[in-house]
JSON list of C-alpha atoms in Angstrom, two decimals:
[
{"chain": "A", "resi": 1, "resn": "MET", "atom": "CA", "xyz": [-43.53, -32.39, -21.86]},
{"chain": "A", "resi": 2, "resn": "GLU", "atom": "CA", "xyz": [-43.47, -29.01, -22.92]},
{"chain": "A", "resi": 3, "resn": "LEU", "atom": "CA", "xyz": [-43.49, -27.95, -19.04]},
{"chain": "A", "resi": 4, "resn": "LEU", "atom": "CA", "xyz": [-40.45, -30.26, -18.52]},
{"chain": "A", "resi": 5, "resn": "ARG", "atom": "CA", "xyz": [-38.42, -28.78, -21.34]},
{"chain": "A", "resi": 6, "resn": "TYR", "atom": "CA", "xyz": [-39.33, -25.24, -19.90]},
{"chain": "A", "resi": 7, "resn": "GLY", "atom": "CA", "xyz": [-38.44, -26.33, -16.64]},
{"chain": "A", "resi": 8, "resn": "ILE", "atom": "CA", "xyz": [-35.10, -27.83, -17.44]},
{"chain": "A", "resi": 9, "resn": "GLY", "atom": "CA", "xyz": [-34.28, -24.60, -19.87]},
{"chain": "A", "resi": 10, "resn": "LEU", "atom": "CA", "xyz": [-34.88, -22.44, -16.82]},
{"chain": "A", "resi": 11, "resn": "THR", "atom": "CA", "xyz": [-32.76, -24.37, -14.52]},
{"chain": "A", "resi": 12, "resn": "ILE", "atom": "CA", "xyz": [-29.62, -24.59, -16.81]},
{"chain": "A", "resi": 13, "resn": "GLY", "atom": "CA", "xyz": [-30.34, -20.90, -17.92]},
{"chain": "A", "resi": 14, "resn": "LEU", "atom": "CA", "xyz": [-30.33, -20.17, -13.96]},
{"chain": "A", "resi": 15, "resn": "ALA", "atom": "CA", "xyz": [-27.06, -21.73, -13.46]},
{"chain": "A", "resi": 16, "resn": "LEU", "atom": "CA", "xyz": [-25.53, -20.25, -16.14]},
{"chain": "A", "resi": 17, "resn": "VAL", "atom": "CA", "xyz": [-26.27, -16.51, -14.74]},
{"chain": "A", "resi": 18, "resn": "VAL", "atom": "CA", "xyz": [-25.35, -17.67, -11.22]},
{"chain": "A", "resi": 19, "resn": "GLY", "atom": "CA", "xyz": [-21.82, -19.14, -12.32]},
{"chain": "A", "resi": 20, "resn": "TYR", "atom": "CA", "xyz": [-21.37, -15.94, -14.11]},
{"chain": "A", "resi": 21, "resn": "LEU", "atom": "CA", "xyz": [-22.11, -13.95, -11.27]},
{"chain": "A", "resi": 22, "resn": "LEU", "atom": "CA", "xyz": [-20.05, -15.78, -9.06]},
{"chain": "A", "resi": 23, "resn": "SER", "atom": "CA", "xyz": [-16.93, -16.03, -11.29]},
{"chain": "A", "resi": 24, "resn": "PRO", "atom": "CA", "xyz": [-14.33, -13.63, -10.84]},
{"chain": "A", "resi": 25, "resn": "THR", "atom": "CA", "xyz": [-14.02, -10.84, -13.21]},
{"chain": "A", "resi": 26, "resn": "GLN", "atom": "CA", "xyz": [-10.55, -11.31, -14.44]},
{"chain": "A", "resi": 27, "resn": "PRO", "atom": "CA", "xyz": [-10.00, -14.90, -14.81]},
{"chain": "A", "resi": 28, "resn": "VAL", "atom": "CA", "xyz": [-6.63, -16.68, -13.87]},
{"chain": "A", "resi": 29, "resn": "VAL", "atom": "CA", "xyz": [-4.75, -16.67, -17.13]},
{"chain": "A", "resi": 30, "resn": "SER", "atom": "CA", "xyz": [-2.69, -19.41, -18.95]},
{"chain": "A", "resi": 31, "resn": "SER", "atom": "CA", "xyz": [0.89, -19.36, -18.27]},
{"chain": "A", "resi": 32, "resn": "ALA", "atom": "CA", "xyz": [1.46, -17.57, -21.34]},
{"chain": "A", "resi": 33, "resn": "ALA", "atom": "CA", "xyz": [0.70, -14.27, -19.77]},
{"chain": "A", "resi": 34, "resn": "VAL", "atom": "CA", "xyz": [2.90, -13.97, -16.51]},
{"chain": "A", "resi": 35, "resn": "VAL", "atom": "CA", "xyz": [4.14, -10.78, -15.03]},
{"chain": "A", "resi": 36, "resn": "ASN", "atom": "CA", "xyz": [7.63, -9.95, -16.38]},
{"chain": "A", "resi": 37, "resn": "TRP", "atom": "CA", "xyz": [9.40, -9.98, -13.00]},
{"chain": "A", "resi": 38, "resn": "HIS", "atom": "CA", "xyz": [13.16, -8.45, -12.59]},
{"chain": "A", "resi": 39, "resn": "THR", "atom": "CA", "xyz": [15.94, -8.88, -10.11]},
{"chain": "A", "resi": 40, "resn": "TYR", "atom": "CA", "xyz": [16.01, -6.21, -7.70]},
{"chain": "A", "resi": 41, "resn": "LYS", "atom": "CA", "xyz": [19.32, -4.75, -9.54]},
{"chain": "A", "resi": 42, "resn": "GLU", "atom": "CA", "xyz": [18.04, -5.05, -13.06]},
{"chain": "A", "resi": 43, "resn": "GLY", "atom": "CA", "xyz": [14.84, -3.75, -11.93]},
{"chain": "A", "resi": 44, "resn": "SER", "atom": "CA", "xyz": [16.10, -1.00, -10.25]},
{"chain": "A", "resi": 45, "resn": "ASP", "atom": "CA", "xyz": [18.41, 0.13, -13.15]},
{"chain": "A", "resi": 46, "resn": "LEU", "atom": "CA", "xyz": [15.60, -0.35, -15.88]},
{"chain": "A", "resi": 47, "resn": "ALA", "atom": "CA", "xyz": [13.12, 1.78, -13.73]},
{"chain": "A", "resi": 48, "resn": "ARG", "atom": "CA", "xyz": [15.76, 4.68, -13.40]},
{"chain": "A", "resi": 49, "resn": "ARG", "atom": "CA", "xyz": [16.65, 4.59, -17.05]},
{"chain": "A", "resi": 50, "resn": "GLN", "atom": "CA", "xyz": [12.91, 4.30, -17.70]},
{"chain": "A", "resi": 51, "resn": "LYS", "atom": "CA", "xyz": [11.83, 6.85, -15.26]},
{"chain": "A", "resi": 52, "resn": "LYS", "atom": "CA", "xyz": [9.21, 4.10, -13.82]},
{"chain": "A", "resi": 53, "resn": "ASN", "atom": "CA", "xyz": [7.78, 3.15, -10.30]},
{"chain": "A", "resi": 54, "resn": "MET", "atom": "CA", "xyz": [8.55, -0.32, -9.20]},
{"chain": "A", "resi": 55, "resn": "VAL", "atom": "CA", "xyz": [6.55, -2.83, -7.12]},
{"chain": "A", "resi": 56, "resn": "ILE", "atom": "CA", "xyz": [8.51, -4.99, -5.29]},
{"chain": "A", "resi": 57, "resn": "TYR", "atom": "CA", "xyz": [7.33, -8.34, -3.75]},
{"chain": "A", "resi": 58, "resn": "PHE", "atom": "CA", "xyz": [8.96, -10.07, -1.09]},
{"chain": "A", "resi": 59, "resn": "ARG", "atom": "CA", "xyz": [8.77, -13.63, -1.08]},
{"chain": "A", "resi": 60, "resn": "ALA", "atom": "CA", "xyz": [10.08, -17.20, -0.08]},
{"chain": "A", "resi": 61, "resn": "ASP", "atom": "CA", "xyz": [9.57, -20.56, -1.05]},
{"chain": "A", "resi": 62, "resn": "TRP", "atom": "CA", "xyz": [8.76, -22.12, 2.15]},
{"chain": "A", "resi": 63, "resn": "CYS", "atom": "CA", "xyz": [5.65, -19.21, 2.41]},
{"chain": "A", "resi": 64, "resn": "THR", "atom": "CA", "xyz": [2.38, -20.37, 1.71]},
{"chain": "A", "resi": 65, "resn": "TYR", "atom": "CA", "xyz": [0.69, -17.11, 1.38]},
{"chain": "A", "resi": 66, "resn": "CYS", "atom": "CA", "xyz": [3.41, -16.40, -1.24]},
{"chain": "A", "resi": 67, "resn": "GLY", "atom": "CA", "xyz": [2.49, -19.28, -3.00]},
{"chain": "A", "resi": 68, "resn": "GLN", "atom": "CA", "xyz": [-1.26, -18.41, -2.79]},
{"chain": "A", "resi": 69, "resn": "MET", "atom": "CA", "xyz": [-0.35, -14.85, -3.71]},
{"chain": "A", "resi": 70, "resn": "GLU", "atom": "CA", "xyz": [1.42, -16.00, -7.03]},
{"chain": "A", "resi": 71, "resn": "LYS", "atom": "CA", "xyz": [-1.33, -18.17, -8.18]},
{"chain": "A", "resi": 72, "resn": "GLU", "atom": "CA", "xyz": [-4.12, -16.10, -7.83]},
{"chain": "A", "resi": 73, "resn": "THR", "atom": "CA", "xyz": [-3.21, -12.50, -7.33]},
{"chain": "A", "resi": 74, "resn": "PHE", "atom": "CA", "xyz": [-0.01, -12.31, -9.96]},
{"chain": "A", "resi": 75, "resn": "GLY", "atom": "CA", "xyz": [-1.83, -15.18, -12.04]},
{"chain": "A", "resi": 76, "resn": "ASN", "atom": "CA", "xyz": [-4.74, -12.67, -12.55]},
{"chain": "A", "resi": 77, "resn": "ALA", "atom": "CA", "xyz": [-5.21, -11.11, -16.18]},
{"chain": "A", "resi": 78, "resn": "ALA", "atom": "CA", "xyz": [-5.90, -7.39, -14.89]},
{"chain": "A", "resi": 79, "resn": "VAL", "atom": "CA", "xyz": [-2.85, -7.56, -12.50]},
{"chain": "A", "resi": 80, "resn": "ILE", "atom": "CA", "xyz": [-0.54, -8.67, -14.96]},
{"chain": "A", "resi": 81, "resn": "GLU", "atom": "CA", "xyz": [-1.37, -6.27, -17.40]},
{"chain": "A", "resi": 82, "resn": "PHE", "atom": "CA", "xyz": [-1.33, -3.35, -14.92]},
{"chain": "A", "resi": 83, "resn": "LEU", "atom": "CA", "xyz": [2.19, -4.39, -13.75]},
{"chain": "A", "resi": 84, "resn": "ASN", "atom": "CA", "xyz": [3.69, -5.17, -17.06]},
{"chain": "A", "resi": 85, "resn": "SER", "atom": "CA", "xyz": [2.80, -1.81, -18.53]},
{"chain": "A", "resi": 86, "resn": "GLN", "atom": "CA", "xyz": [2.61, 0.39, -15.76]},
{"chain": "A", "resi": 87, "resn": "ALA", "atom": "CA", "xyz": [5.37, -0.43, -13.38]},
{"chain": "A", "resi": 88, "resn": "ILE", "atom": "CA", "xyz": [8.87, -2.38, -13.16]},
{"chain": "A", "resi": 89, "resn": "ALA", "atom": "CA", "xyz": [7.97, -5.77, -11.32]},
{"chain": "A", "resi": 90, "resn": "ILE", "atom": "CA", "xyz": [10.65, -6.91, -8.94]},
{"chain": "A", "resi": 91, "resn": "LYS", "atom": "CA", "xyz": [10.43, -9.95, -6.97]},
{"chain": "A", "resi": 92, "resn": "VAL", "atom": "CA", "xyz": [12.90, -10.69, -4.06]},
{"chain": "A", "resi": 93, "resn": "ASP", "atom": "CA", "xyz": [13.65, -14.10, -2.24]},
{"chain": "A", "resi": 94, "resn": "VAL", "atom": "CA", "xyz": [14.10, -12.98, 1.33]},
{"chain": "A", "resi": 95, "resn": "ASP", "atom": "CA", "xyz": [16.09, -16.28, 1.79]},
{"chain": "A", "resi": 96, "resn": "GLN", "atom": "CA", "xyz": [18.48, -15.59, -1.29]},
{"chain": "A", "resi": 97, "resn": "GLU", "atom": "CA", "xyz": [18.83, -11.68, -1.24]},
{"chain": "A", "resi": 98, "resn": "LYS", "atom": "CA", "xyz": [18.80, -11.18, 2.75]},
{"chain": "A", "resi": 99, "resn": "ARG", "atom": "CA", "xyz": [20.43, -7.67, 2.03]},
{"chain": "A", "resi": 100, "resn": "ILE", "atom": "CA", "xyz": [17.63, -6.22, 0.34]},
{"chain": "A", "resi": 101, "resn": "ALA", "atom": "CA", "xyz": [15.04, -7.39, 2.66]},
{"chain": "A", "resi": 102, "resn": "ARG", "atom": "CA", "xyz": [17.03, -5.90, 5.33]},
{"chain": "A", "resi": 103, "resn": "LEU", "atom": "CA", "xyz": [17.01, -2.65, 3.39]},
{"chain": "A", "resi": 104, "resn": "PHE", "atom": "CA", "xyz": [13.53, -2.50, 3.30]},
{"chain": "A", "resi": 105, "resn": "GLY", "atom": "CA", "xyz": [12.88, -3.88, 6.81]},
{"chain": "A", "resi": 106, "resn": "VAL", "atom": "CA", "xyz": [10.52, -6.61, 5.80]},
{"chain": "A", "resi": 107, "resn": "ARG", "atom": "CA", "xyz": [9.34, -8.68, 8.72]},
{"chain": "A", "resi": 108, "resn": "GLY", "atom": "CA", "xyz": [6.69, -10.70, 7.30]},
{"chain": "A", "resi": 109, "resn": "LEU", "atom": "CA", "xyz": [5.72, -12.71, 3.85]},
{"chain": "A", "resi": 110, "resn": "PRO", "atom": "CA", "xyz": [4.55, -11.78, 1.25]},
{"chain": "A", "resi": 111, "resn": "ALA", "atom": "CA", "xyz": [5.04, -8.25, 1.16]},
{"chain": "A", "resi": 112, "resn": "THR", "atom": "CA", "xyz": [4.73, -5.70, -1.48]},
{"chain": "A", "resi": 113, "resn": "PHE", "atom": "CA", "xyz": [6.37, -2.23, -1.40]},
{"chain": "A", "resi": 114, "resn": "LEU", "atom": "CA", "xyz": [5.91, 0.57, -3.96]},
{"chain": "A", "resi": 115, "resn": "LEU", "atom": "CA", "xyz": [8.93, 2.65, -5.09]},
{"chain": "A", "resi": 116, "resn": "MET", "atom": "CA", "xyz": [8.08, 5.67, -6.77]},
{"chain": "A", "resi": 117, "resn": "HIS", "atom": "CA", "xyz": [10.44, 7.03, -9.41]},
{"chain": "A", "resi": 118, "resn": "ASN", "atom": "CA", "xyz": [11.12, 9.98, -7.36]},
{"chain": "A", "resi": 119, "resn": "GLY", "atom": "CA", "xyz": [12.36, 8.00, -4.67]},
{"chain": "A", "resi": 120, "resn": "GLU", "atom": "CA", "xyz": [9.60, 7.84, -2.08]},
{"chain": "A", "resi": 121, "resn": "GLN", "atom": "CA", "xyz": [8.46, 4.50, -0.71]},
{"chain": "A", "resi": 122, "resn": "VAL", "atom": "CA", "xyz": [5.17, 3.29, -0.01]},
{"chain": "A", "resi": 123, "resn": "GLY", "atom": "CA", "xyz": [4.61, 0.05, 1.95]},
{"chain": "A", "resi": 124, "resn": "PRO", "atom": "CA", "xyz": [4.68, -2.34, 2.94]},
{"chain": "A", "resi": 125, "resn": "MET", "atom": "CA", "xyz": [1.56, -3.81, 2.14]},
{"chain": "A", "resi": 126, "resn": "PRO", "atom": "CA", "xyz": [1.63, -7.04, 4.12]},
{"chain": "A", "resi": 127, "resn": "GLY", "atom": "CA", "xyz": [0.11, -10.48, 3.71]},
{"chain": "A", "resi": 128, "resn": "PHE", "atom": "CA", "xyz": [-1.98, -12.05, 0.63]},
{"chain": "A", "resi": 129, "resn": "ILE", "atom": "CA", "xyz": [-3.97, -9.53, -1.05]},
{"chain": "A", "resi": 130, "resn": "PRO", "atom": "CA", "xyz": [-6.50, -11.01, -3.42]},
{"chain": "A", "resi": 131, "resn": "PRO", "atom": "CA", "xyz": [-6.74, -9.44, -7.21]},
{"chain": "A", "resi": 132, "resn": "ARG", "atom": "CA", "xyz": [-8.87, -6.87, -6.93]},
{"chain": "A", "resi": 133, "resn": "PRO", "atom": "CA", "xyz": [-8.11, -5.15, -3.86]},
{"chain": "A", "resi": 134, "resn": "TYR", "atom": "CA", "xyz": [-4.31, -5.49, -4.73]},
{"chain": "A", "resi": 135, "resn": "LEU", "atom": "CA", "xyz": [-4.93, -3.91, -8.07]},
{"chain": "A", "resi": 136, "resn": "SER", "atom": "CA", "xyz": [-7.14, -1.20, -6.61]},
{"chain": "A", "resi": 137, "resn": "MET", "atom": "CA", "xyz": [-4.32, -0.36, -4.18]},
{"chain": "A", "resi": 138, "resn": "ILE", "atom": "CA", "xyz": [-1.75, -0.35, -6.47]},
{"chain": "A", "resi": 139, "resn": "SER", "atom": "CA", "xyz": [-3.09, 1.64, -9.17]},
{"chain": "A", "resi": 140, "resn": "LYS", "atom": "CA", "xyz": [-4.36, 4.33, -7.07]},
{"chain": "A", "resi": 141, "resn": "ILE", "atom": "CA", "xyz": [-0.97, 4.78, -5.56]},
{"chain": "A", "resi": 142, "resn": "LEU", "atom": "CA", "xyz": [0.73, 4.79, -8.64]},
{"chain": "A", "resi": 143, "resn": "SER", "atom": "CA", "xyz": [-1.71, 6.86, -10.40]},
{"chain": "A", "resi": 144, "resn": "ALA", "atom": "CA", "xyz": [-1.03, 9.40, -7.61]},
{"chain": "A", "resi": 145, "resn": "SER", "atom": "CA", "xyz": [2.90, 9.78, -8.19]}
]
């Protein structure tokens, strides 16, 4: 009987450890915490006034990977915190704002561009990018500016 309890306890403990190790380090958060997205015009004006870098995300409703990026990457607590505190986040729907998409030469979706406060453009960073690599890339680029 005691051996059976020990085995069950050990099994539950191992399951908890494996679950912890396999879970993402920054979970997708509730809808209360979201990226503070701006339109291109509003975000550009704000970035200029605050002398902040811009993260410009190009998307479309029909784009499957855009939906995945918005759910997984932009739903990640660390990505949300970083974008809201370290940059001006701009979301551009390429079907509604074709002129802006042409201005940046967007060829595929999703696409992320970084526009530094000094005018330097970095990008595109094309396609779906999971939270960890996305955060790593943008934080390294923006910290170097």
